[in-house]
C-alpha positions as a Markdown table, in Angstrom:
| # | Residue | x | y | z |
|---|---|---|---|---|
| 1 | Unk | 101.7 | 101.8 | 99.9 |
| 2 | Unk | 102.2 | 98.8 | 102.6 |
| 3 | Unk | 104.2 | 99.6 | 105.9 |
| 4 | Unk | 106.1 | 95.9 | 105.0 |
| 5 | Unk | 107.8 | 96.8 | 102.3 |
| 6 | Unk | 109.6 | 99.5 | 103.5 |
| 7 | Unk | 111.1 | 96.6 | 106.1 |
| 8 | Unk | 112.7 | 95.5 | 103.3 |
| 9 | Unk | 116.3 | 95.2 | 101.1 |
| 10 | Unk | 117.1 | 93.1 | 97.7 |
| 11 | Unk | 119.4 | 90.3 | 96.7 |
| 12 | Unk | 118.7 | 88.2 | 94.0 |
| 13 | Unk | 117.4 | 84.9 | 93.4 |
| 14 | Unk | 115.5 | 83.5 | 89.8 |
| 15 | Unk | 116.2 | 84.5 | 86.2 |
| 16 | Unk | 113.6 | 83.4 | 83.9 |
| 17 | Unk | 111.8 | 85.0 | 80.8 |
| 18 | Unk | 108.5 | 84.6 | 79.0 |
| 19 | Unk | 108.9 | 85.7 | 75.3 |
| 20 | Unk | 105.7 | 86.7 | 74.3 |
| 21 | Unk | 103.9 | 90.0 | 73.8 |
| 22 | Unk | 101.4 | 92.1 | 73.9 |
| 23 | Unk | 98.3 | 94.4 | 71.9 |
| 24 | Unk | 96.0 | 97.1 | 72.7 |
| 25 | Unk | 95.9 | 99.7 | 75.4 |
| 26 | Unk | 94.3 | 103.2 | 76.3 |
| 27 | Unk | 95.4 | 106.8 | 76.8 |
| 28 | Unk | 94.5 | 108.9 | 78.9 |
| 29 | Unk | 97.4 | 111.1 | 77.6 |
| 30 | Unk | 97.6 | 114.0 | 75.8 |
| 31 | Unk | 98.1 | 114.0 | 72.1 |
| 32 | Unk | 100.3 | 117.8 | 71.9 |
| 33 | Unk | 103.8 | 117.5 | 72.0 |
| 34 | Unk | 106.2 | 119.9 | 73.5 |
| 35 | Unk | 109.4 | 120.1 | 71.5 |
| 36 | Unk | 112.9 | 119.2 | 73.4 |
| 37 | Unk | 114.5 | 123.0 | 73.2 |
| 38 | Unk | 111.4 | 124.5 | 74.5 |
| 39 | Unk | 113.3 | 125.4 | 77.9 |
| 40 | Unk | 112.0 | 122.4 | 79.7 |
| 41 | Unk | 113.8 | 120.9 | 81.8 |
| 42 | Unk | 114.2 | 116.7 | 80.9 |
| 43 | Unk | 113.8 | 114.5 | 84.3 |
| 44 | Unk | 116.3 | 112.1 | 84.1 |
| 45 | Unk | 115.4 | 107.5 | 84.4 |
| 46 | Unk | 117.0 | 104.7 | 84.4 |
| 47 | Unk | 115.5 | 102.2 | 82.3 |
| 48 | Unk | 117.3 | 99.2 | 82.7 |
| 49 | Unk | 115.0 | 96.7 | 79.0 |
| 50 | Unk | 115.3 | 93.1 | 78.1 |
| 51 | Unk | 116.4 | 92.3 | 75.1 |
| 52 | Unk | 113.4 | 91.5 | 73.3 |
| 53 | Unk | 110.7 | 92.5 | 75.5 |
| 54 | Unk | 107.8 | 94.6 | 75.7 |
| 55 | Unk | 109.9 | 97.3 | 77.2 |
| 56 | Unk | 112.7 | 97.9 | 74.3 |
| 57 | Unk | 109.8 | 98.0 | 71.4 |
| 58 | Unk | 107.8 | 100.8 | 73.8 |
| 59 | Unk | 111.2 | 102.9 | 74.8 |
| 60 | Unk | 112.9 | 102.5 | 71.8 |
| 61 | Unk | 109.8 | 104.6 | 69.7 |
| 62 | Unk | 108.9 | 105.8 | 73.0 |
| 63 | Unk | 112.1 | 108.2 | 72.4 |
| 64 | Unk | 111.9 | 108.3 | 68.7 |
| 65 | Unk | 108.7 | 109.9 | 68.2 |
| 66 | Unk | 109.7 | 112.1 | 71.0 |
| 67 | Unk | 106.7 | 110.8 | 73.5 |
| 68 | Unk | 109.0 | 110.6 | 76.7 |
| 69 | Unk | 110.7 | 114.1 | 76.2 |
| 70 | Unk | 106.7 | 115.1 | 76.0 |
| 71 | Unk | 106.2 | 114.0 | 79.4 |
| 72 | Unk | 109.7 | 115.2 | 80.7 |
| 73 | Unk | 111.8 | 112.1 | 80.5 |
| 74 | Unk | 115.9 | 112.0 | 79.5 |
| 75 | Unk | 115.7 | 108.4 | 79.0 |
| 76 | Unk | 118.8 | 106.2 | 80.0 |
| 77 | Unk | 118.1 | 103.2 | 79.0 |
| 78 | Unk | 120.9 | 99.9 | 79.4 |
| 79 | Unk | 120.1 | 96.9 | 77.8 |
| 80 | Unk | 119.7 | 92.7 | 79.3 |
| 81 | Unk | 120.0 | 89.3 | 77.8 |
| 82 | Unk | 117.7 | 88.2 | 81.0 |
| 83 | Unk | 115.3 | 89.3 | 83.3 |
| 84 | Unk | 116.9 | 88.8 | 86.0 |
| 85 | Unk | 119.4 | 91.2 | 85.2 |
| 86 | Unk | 117.4 | 94.3 | 85.0 |
| 87 | Unk | 116.7 | 93.6 | 88.1 |
| 88 | Unk | 119.7 | 93.6 | 89.1 |
| 89 | Unk | 120.3 | 96.5 | 87.7 |
| 90 | Unk | 117.5 | 98.3 | 89.8 |
| 91 | Unk | 118.9 | 96.6 | 93.2 |
| 92 | Unk | 122.0 | 97.1 | 93.3 |
| 93 | Unk | 121.7 | 100.9 | 91.8 |
| 94 | Unk | 122.2 | 101.4 | 87.9 |
| 95 | Unk | 118.7 | 101.4 | 87.2 |
| 96 | Unk | 115.7 | 103.1 | 88.7 |
| 97 | Unk | 113.4 | 100.6 | 87.1 |
| 98 | Unk | 112.4 | 97.8 | 85.2 |
| 99 | Unk | 110.2 | 94.7 | 83.8 |
| 100 | Unk | 109.7 | 91.5 | 85.3 |
| 101 | Unk | 107.0 | 88.2 | 83.8 |
| 102 | Unk | 105.2 | 87.3 | 86.3 |
| 103 | Unk | 106.6 | 83.8 | 87.3 |
| 104 | Unk | 109.9 | 85.1 | 88.0 |
| 105 | Unk | 109.0 | 88.4 | 90.0 |
| 106 | Unk | 106.6 | 85.6 | 91.9 |
| 107 | Unk | 109.9 | 83.8 | 92.2 |
| 108 | Unk | 112.2 | 86.7 | 92.5 |
| 109 | Unk | 110.1 | 88.1 | 95.9 |
| 110 | Unk | 109.9 | 84.1 | 97.3 |
| 111 | Unk | 113.1 | 83.4 | 97.5 |
| 112 | Unk | 114.5 | 86.9 | 98.8 |
| 113 | Unk | 111.4 | 87.7 | 100.9 |
| 114 | Unk | 112.8 | 88.8 | 104.5 |
| 115 | Unk | 115.1 | 91.3 | 102.4 |
| 116 | Unk | 113.9 | 93.0 | 99.7 |
| 117 | Unk | 113.1 | 96.2 | 98.9 |
| 118 | Unk | 111.3 | 95.4 | 95.6 |
| 119 | Unk | 108.0 | 96.9 | 94.5 |
| 120 | Unk | 105.1 | 96.2 | 91.5 |
| 121 | Unk | 104.1 | 100.2 | 91.0 |
| 122 | Unk | 102.9 | 98.8 | 86.9 |
| 123 | Unk | 101.3 | 96.0 | 85.0 |
| 124 | Unk | 102.6 | 96.3 | 81.1 |
| 125 | Unk | 99.9 | 93.4 | 80.4 |
| 126 | Unk | 98.2 | 90.6 | 82.9 |
| 127 | Unk | 95.9 | 89.6 | 80.5 |
| 128 | Unk | 94.6 | 86.2 | 78.5 |
| 129 | Unk | 97.0 | 85.0 | 76.0 |
| 130 | Unk | 95.8 | 85.0 | 72.8 |
| 131 | Unk | 97.5 | 82.6 | 71.0 |
| 132 | Unk | 98.7 | 79.4 | 71.3 |
| 133 | Unk | 97.9 | 76.9 | 73.6 |
| 134 | Unk | 98.7 | 73.5 | 73.8 |
| 135 | Unk | 100.5 | 71.2 | 71.2 |
| 136 | Unk | 101.4 | 68.1 | 70.2 |
| 137 | Unk | 102.4 | 65.8 | 68.6 |
| 138 | Unk | 100.4 | 63.8 | 65.3 |
| 139 | Unk | 99.8 | 61.2 | 67.4 |
| 140 | Unk | 98.0 | 62.7 | 70.2 |
| 141 | Unk | 95.6 | 65.3 | 68.0 |
| 142 | Unk | 92.8 | 63.0 | 68.4 |
| 143 | Unk | 93.1 | 60.9 | 71.6 |
| 144 | Unk | 94.5 | 63.5 | 74.9 |
| 145 | Unk | 93.7 | 61.2 | 76.7 |
| 146 | Unk | 97.6 | 59.2 | 75.5 |
| 147 | Unk | 99.2 | 61.7 | 76.7 |
| 148 | Unk | 99.3 | 60.1 | 80.1 |
| 149 | Unk | 102.5 | 58.8 | 80.8 |
| 150 | Unk | 103.7 | 59.5 | 77.2 |
| 151 | Unk | 107.1 | 60.5 | 75.9 |
| 152 | Unk | 106.6 | 63.6 | 78.0 |
| 153 | Unk | 105.9 | 67.3 | 78.1 |
| 154 | Unk | 108.2 | 69.8 | 77.3 |
| 155 | Unk | 108.7 | 72.5 | 79.8 |
| 156 | Unk | 111.3 | 75.5 | 80.0 |
| 157 | Unk | 113.4 | 75.3 | 83.1 |
| 158 | Unk | 112.9 | 77.7 | 85.1 |
| 159 | Unk | 110.2 | 80.6 | 83.6 |
| 160 | Unk | 106.2 | 80.2 | 83.3 |
| 161 | Unk | 107.0 | 77.5 | 81.1 |
| 162 | Unk | 106.6 | 75.4 | 84.7 |
| 163 | Unk | 103.6 | 77.2 | 85.6 |
| 164 | Unk | 101.6 | 76.4 | 82.5 |
| 165 | Unk | 102.8 | 72.8 | 82.0 |
| 166 | Unk | 101.0 | 71.9 | 85.3 |
| 167 | Unk | 98.4 | 73.6 | 84.0 |
| 168 | Unk | 98.4 | 72.6 | 81.0 |
| 169 | Unk | 98.4 | 68.5 | 83.6 |
| 170 | Unk | 95.1 | 69.4 | 85.9 |
| 171 | Unk | 92.9 | 70.8 | 83.0 |
| 172 | Unk | 94.2 | 67.2 | 81.3 |
| 173 | Unk | 92.9 | 65.2 | 84.2 |
| 174 | Unk | 95.9 | 63.4 | 84.3 |
| 175 | Unk | 98.4 | 62.6 | 87.4 |
| 176 | Unk | 101.5 | 65.0 | 87.7 |
| 177 | Unk | 103.8 | 62.9 | 89.6 |
| 178 | Unk | 103.5 | 59.8 | 86.7 |
| 179 | Unk | 104.7 | 62.5 | 83.9 |
| 180 | Unk | 107.9 | 62.7 | 81.9 |
| 181 | Unk | 108.2 | 66.6 | 82.4 |
| 182 | Unk | 111.3 | 67.4 | 79.9 |
| 183 | Unk | 113.2 | 70.3 | 81.4 |
| 184 | Unk | 115.3 | 72.6 | 78.5 |
| 185 | Unk | 115.6 | 75.8 | 77.2 |
| 186 | Unk | 113.7 | 77.5 | 74.2 |
| 187 | Unk | 116.0 | 76.3 | 71.4 |
| 188 | Unk | 116.6 | 73.3 | 72.7 |
| 189 | Unk | 112.7 | 72.5 | 73.2 |
| 190 | Unk | 112.2 | 73.1 | 69.4 |
| 191 | Unk | 115.4 | 70.0 | 68.4 |
| 192 | Unk | 113.2 | 67.9 | 70.8 |
| 193 | Unk | 110.2 | 68.5 | 69.5 |
| 194 | Unk | 111.9 | 68.1 | 65.7 |
| 195 | Unk | 113.0 | 65.2 | 66.7 |
| 196 | Unk | 109.4 | 63.3 | 68.4 |
| 197 | Unk | 111.5 | 62.8 | 71.4 |
| 198 | Unk | 108.5 | 64.9 | 73.1 |
| 199 | Unk | 104.8 | 64.3 | 73.3 |
| 200 | Unk | 103.1 | 67.8 | 74.2 |
| 201 | Unk | 103.8 | 72.0 | 74.6 |
| 202 | Unk | 102.4 | 74.7 | 75.8 |
| 203 | Unk | 103.6 | 78.1 | 73.6 |
| 204 | Unk | 102.5 | 80.7 | 72.3 |
| 205 | Unk | 103.2 | 83.0 | 69.7 |
| 206 | Unk | 106.3 | 83.2 | 67.3 |
| 207 | Unk | 106.8 | 79.3 | 69.9 |
| 208 | Unk | 103.5 | 77.9 | 68.4 |
| 209 | Unk | 104.2 | 78.7 | 65.2 |
| 210 | Unk | 107.7 | 77.6 | 64.8 |
| 211 | Unk | 106.1 | 73.7 | 66.7 |
| 212 | Unk | 103.7 | 73.7 | 63.6 |
| 213 | Unk | 106.0 | 73.8 | 60.8 |
| 214 | Unk | 107.4 | 70.6 | 63.0 |
| 215 | Unk | 103.9 | 69.0 | 61.9 |
| 216 | Unk | 102.2 | 69.1 | 65.5 |
| 217 | Unk | 99.2 | 70.2 | 66.3 |
| 218 | Unk | 97.2 | 72.9 | 68.6 |
| 219 | Unk | 95.0 | 70.7 | 70.0 |
| 220 | Unk | 93.4 | 73.2 | 73.0 |
| 221 | Unk | 93.7 | 76.9 | 73.0 |
| 222 | Unk | 94.7 | 78.9 | 75.4 |
| 223 | Unk | 91.4 | 80.2 | 75.3 |
| 224 | Unk | 89.7 | 77.4 | 76.1 |
| 225 | Unk | 91.6 | 77.1 | 79.0 |
| 226 | Unk | 91.7 | 80.3 | 80.2 |
| 227 | Unk | 95.8 | 81.2 | 80.4 |
| 228 | Unk | 96.7 | 84.1 | 81.3 |
| 229 | Unk | 99.9 | 85.8 | 81.7 |
| 230 | Unk | 101.5 | 89.4 | 82.9 |
| 231 | Unk | 105.1 | 91.1 | 83.1 |
| 232 | Unk | 105.6 | 94.2 | 85.3 |
| 233 | Unk | 107.1 | 97.8 | 86.3 |
| 234 | Unk | 109.2 | 97.8 | 89.1 |
| 235 | Unk | 111.0 | 99.9 | 91.0 |
| 236 | Unk | 112.6 | 100.1 | 95.0 |
| 237 | Unk | 110.2 | 100.7 | 97.3 |
| 238 | Unk | 112.3 | 104.2 | 98.4 |
| 239 | Unk | 112.6 | 105.6 | 94.7 |
| 240 | Unk | 108.9 | 104.4 | 93.9 |
| 241 | Unk | 107.8 | 107.2 | 97.2 |
| 242 | Unk | 110.2 | 109.5 | 96.3 |
| 243 | Unk | 109.6 | 109.8 | 92.9 |
| 244 | Unk | 105.9 | 109.2 | 92.3 |
| 245 | Unk | 105.4 | 111.7 | 89.5 |
| 246 | Unk | 108.1 | 110.7 | 87.6 |
| 247 | Unk | 107.1 | 107.6 | 87.6 |
| 248 | Unk | 103.9 | 108.4 | 86.4 |
| 249 | Unk | 104.9 | 110.4 | 84.3 |
| 250 | Unk | 107.2 | 107.1 | 82.7 |
| 251 | Unk | 103.7 | 104.7 | 82.8 |
| 252 | Unk | 101.8 | 108.3 | 80.7 |
| 253 | Unk | 104.7 | 108.0 | 78.5 |
| 254 | Unk | 104.2 | 104.2 | 78.6 |
| 255 | Unk | 100.5 | 104.0 | 77.6 |
| 256 | Unk | 100.8 | 106.5 | 74.5 |
| 257 | Unk | 103.6 | 104.5 | 73.1 |
| 258 | Unk | 102.0 | 101.1 | 73.5 |
| 259 | Unk | 98.8 | 102.9 | 71.7 |
| 260 | Unk | 101.4 | 104.4 | 68.9 |
| 261 | Unk | 102.4 | 101.0 | 68.3 |
| 262 | Unk | 99.2 | 99.9 | 67.8 |
| 263 | Unk | 98.2 | 102.1 | 65.8 |
| 264 | Unk | 101.0 | 101.4 | 63.2 |
| 265 | Unk | 101.6 | 98.1 | 63.8 |
| 266 | Unk | 103.1 | 97.6 | 60.5 |
| 267 | Unk | 105.8 | 100.3 | 60.3 |
| 268 | Unk | 107.1 | 100.1 | 63.4 |
| 269 | Unk | 107.1 | 96.4 | 62.9 |
| 270 | Unk | 109.0 | 97.3 | 59.6 |
| 271 | Unk | 111.3 | 99.4 | 62.4 |
| 272 | Unk | 111.7 | 97.2 | 65.1 |
| 273 | Unk | 113.3 | 95.4 | 62.1 |
| 274 | Unk | 116.3 | 97.4 | 61.5 |
| 275 | Unk | 117.0 | 98.1 | 64.9 |
| 276 | Unk | 117.3 | 95.1 | 66.8 |
| 277 | Unk | 116.9 | 92.0 | 63.9 |
| 278 | Unk | 114.0 | 90.7 | 64.3 |
| 279 | Unk | 111.5 | 89.8 | 62.0 |
| 280 | Unk | 108.8 | 91.9 | 61.3 |
| 281 | Unk | 106.3 | 89.1 | 61.6 |
| 282 | Unk | 107.8 | 87.8 | 64.6 |
| 283 | Unk | 107.8 | 90.6 | 65.9 |
| 284 | Unk | 103.7 | 90.8 | 64.7 |
| 285 | Unk | 102.5 | 88.1 | 65.5 |
| 286 | Unk | 104.7 | 88.8 | 69.6 |
| 287 | Unk | 103.1 | 91.5 | 69.9 |
| 288 | Unk | 99.9 | 90.8 | 69.2 |
| 289 | Unk | 99.8 | 87.8 | 71.4 |
| 290 | Unk | 99.2 | 90.2 | 74.6 |
| 291 | Unk | 96.4 | 93.4 | 75.2 |
| 292 | Unk | 98.3 | 96.0 | 77.4 |
| 293 | Unk | 97.6 | 98.2 | 79.5 |
| 294 | Unk | 98.8 | 100.9 | 82.4 |
| 295 | Unk | 97.9 | 99.7 | 85.9 |
| 296 | Unk | 97.7 | 97.8 | 89.0 |
| 297 | Unk | 94.8 | 96.2 | 88.7 |
| 298 | Unk | 93.1 | 93.0 | 91.1 |
| 299 | Unk | 93.3 | 90.8 | 88.5 |
| 300 | Unk | 96.8 | 91.4 | 87.2 |
| 301 | Unk | 97.5 | 90.3 | 91.5 |
| 302 | Unk | 95.2 | 88.0 | 91.5 |
| 303 | Unk | 97.1 | 87.2 | 89.1 |
| 304 | Unk | 99.8 | 86.8 | 90.4 |
| 305 | Unk | 98.8 | 85.2 | 94.3 |
| 306 | Unk | 97.5 | 82.2 | 91.9 |
| 307 | Unk | 100.9 | 81.8 | 90.4 |
| 308 | Unk | 102.8 | 82.4 | 94.2 |
| 309 | Unk | 100.3 | 79.5 | 96.0 |
| 310 | Unk | 101.4 | 77.5 | 93.0 |
| 311 | Unk | 105.0 | 78.3 | 93.3 |
| 312 | Unk | 104.9 | 77.6 | 97.3 |
| 313 | Unk | 103.2 | 74.7 | 97.0 |
| 314 | Unk | 106.0 | 72.9 | 94.6 |
| 315 | Unk | 108.7 | 74.3 | 96.9 |
| 316 | Unk | 109.5 | 77.4 | 94.9 |
| 317 | Unk | 110.6 | 79.0 | 97.7 |
| 318 | Unk | 110.1 | 78.1 | 101.5 |
| 319 | Unk | 107.3 | 80.1 | 102.8 |
| 320 | Unk | 103.9 | 81.9 | 101.6 |
| 321 | Unk | 103.2 | 85.1 | 100.6 |
| 322 | Unk | 101.0 | 87.9 | 99.5 |
| 323 | Unk | 102.0 | 89.4 | 95.9 |
| 324 | Unk | 99.9 | 92.6 | 97.3 |
| 325 | Unk | 102.2 | 93.2 | 99.6 |
| 326 | Unk | 104.7 | 93.9 | 97.4 |
| 327 | Unk | 103.0 | 96.8 | 95.4 |
| 328 | Unk | 103.3 | 100.9 | 94.8 |
| 329 | Unk | 100.7 | 102.8 | 93.7 |
| 330 | Unk | 101.5 | 106.2 | 93.9 |
| 331 | Unk | 102.7 | 106.5 | 91.0 |
| 332 | Unk | 99.3 | 105.0 | 89.0 |
| 333 | Unk | 97.8 | 106.7 | 91.5 |
| 334 | Unk | 99.4 | 110.5 | 89.7 |
| 335 | Unk | 99.3 | 109.5 | 86.3 |
| 336 | Unk | 95.7 | 107.1 | 86.3 |
| 337 | Unk | 94.3 | 106.8 | 89.1 |
| 338 | Unk | 91.6 | 105.6 | 87.7 |
| 339 | Unk | 93.2 | 102.4 | 86.8 |
| 340 | Unk | 94.3 | 101.7 | 90.5 |
| 341 | Unk | 91.7 | 98.5 | 91.4 |
| 342 | Unk | 94.0 | 96.8 | 93.4 |
| 343 | Unk | 92.5 | 96.0 | 96.6 |
| 344 | Unk | 95.1 | 95.5 | 99.4 |
């Protein structure tokens, strides 16, 4: 682990939550289950999950299927409504680990740069987005040049949507300073589109299908622009240092839970709907919009550093930094050493 991490302690700053999801994975874990009453001691791991995010589903299914017990773990799960709250729980010591989306993570570290002990110990996903892209009001479908100076681009303020909007404007060859950026929360963005008070938005999964219901058109796919997204598992440097084997087993169990969901998507969707009230098709659309895989990869870190550069240049925090200084690969090395391709 980089020694820079050990000099840091943590506050709280940026929220943000990206609301999309996931899909494949490959497991190197054994499929032989250990009975919970076999006499093996279970280690408690306190996990903070965010409503509707992938770790909520992996911990739910993995617990029901006995996967975490198989790896010697008793999960204590606390649900929070926003990503900032999950990481606040890690920071204040009421949770051992939590999930945070790319943009929120970069901003959190950037705004607490010299006072944080947060570390990334694995990706949950860091991949190209498989659905959605740039949606436009019908009159712009065949005339994207007319977006220049139009009613505006919808962006969910304080989230990775800010970054996607900026990328879209750049890809279109427009001057960002001359565009109207309409900042709103998720429900308000849909209302804006329904009233035709905007011209374009970057959206994915179920969110994208909502815009289509209002007659908006998918003008450029995510894959055409190579849009990516990522979500990462965090802990503190102290906990990571002292519990690499426990976190490694948590990663093994999480990967096996991902594999189980992928192999049983329809039945899992039914169980998720019964447990959380999520519409089955919405769950499946969002889950399959991402590619999952536990690991600490150079590609995943490079993606975070791309967002960091953009955020710094757009004044989101005062000092440039390297995200790779905030990785702890000891858990991955314990669980899946071949999945650590990070070069520091």
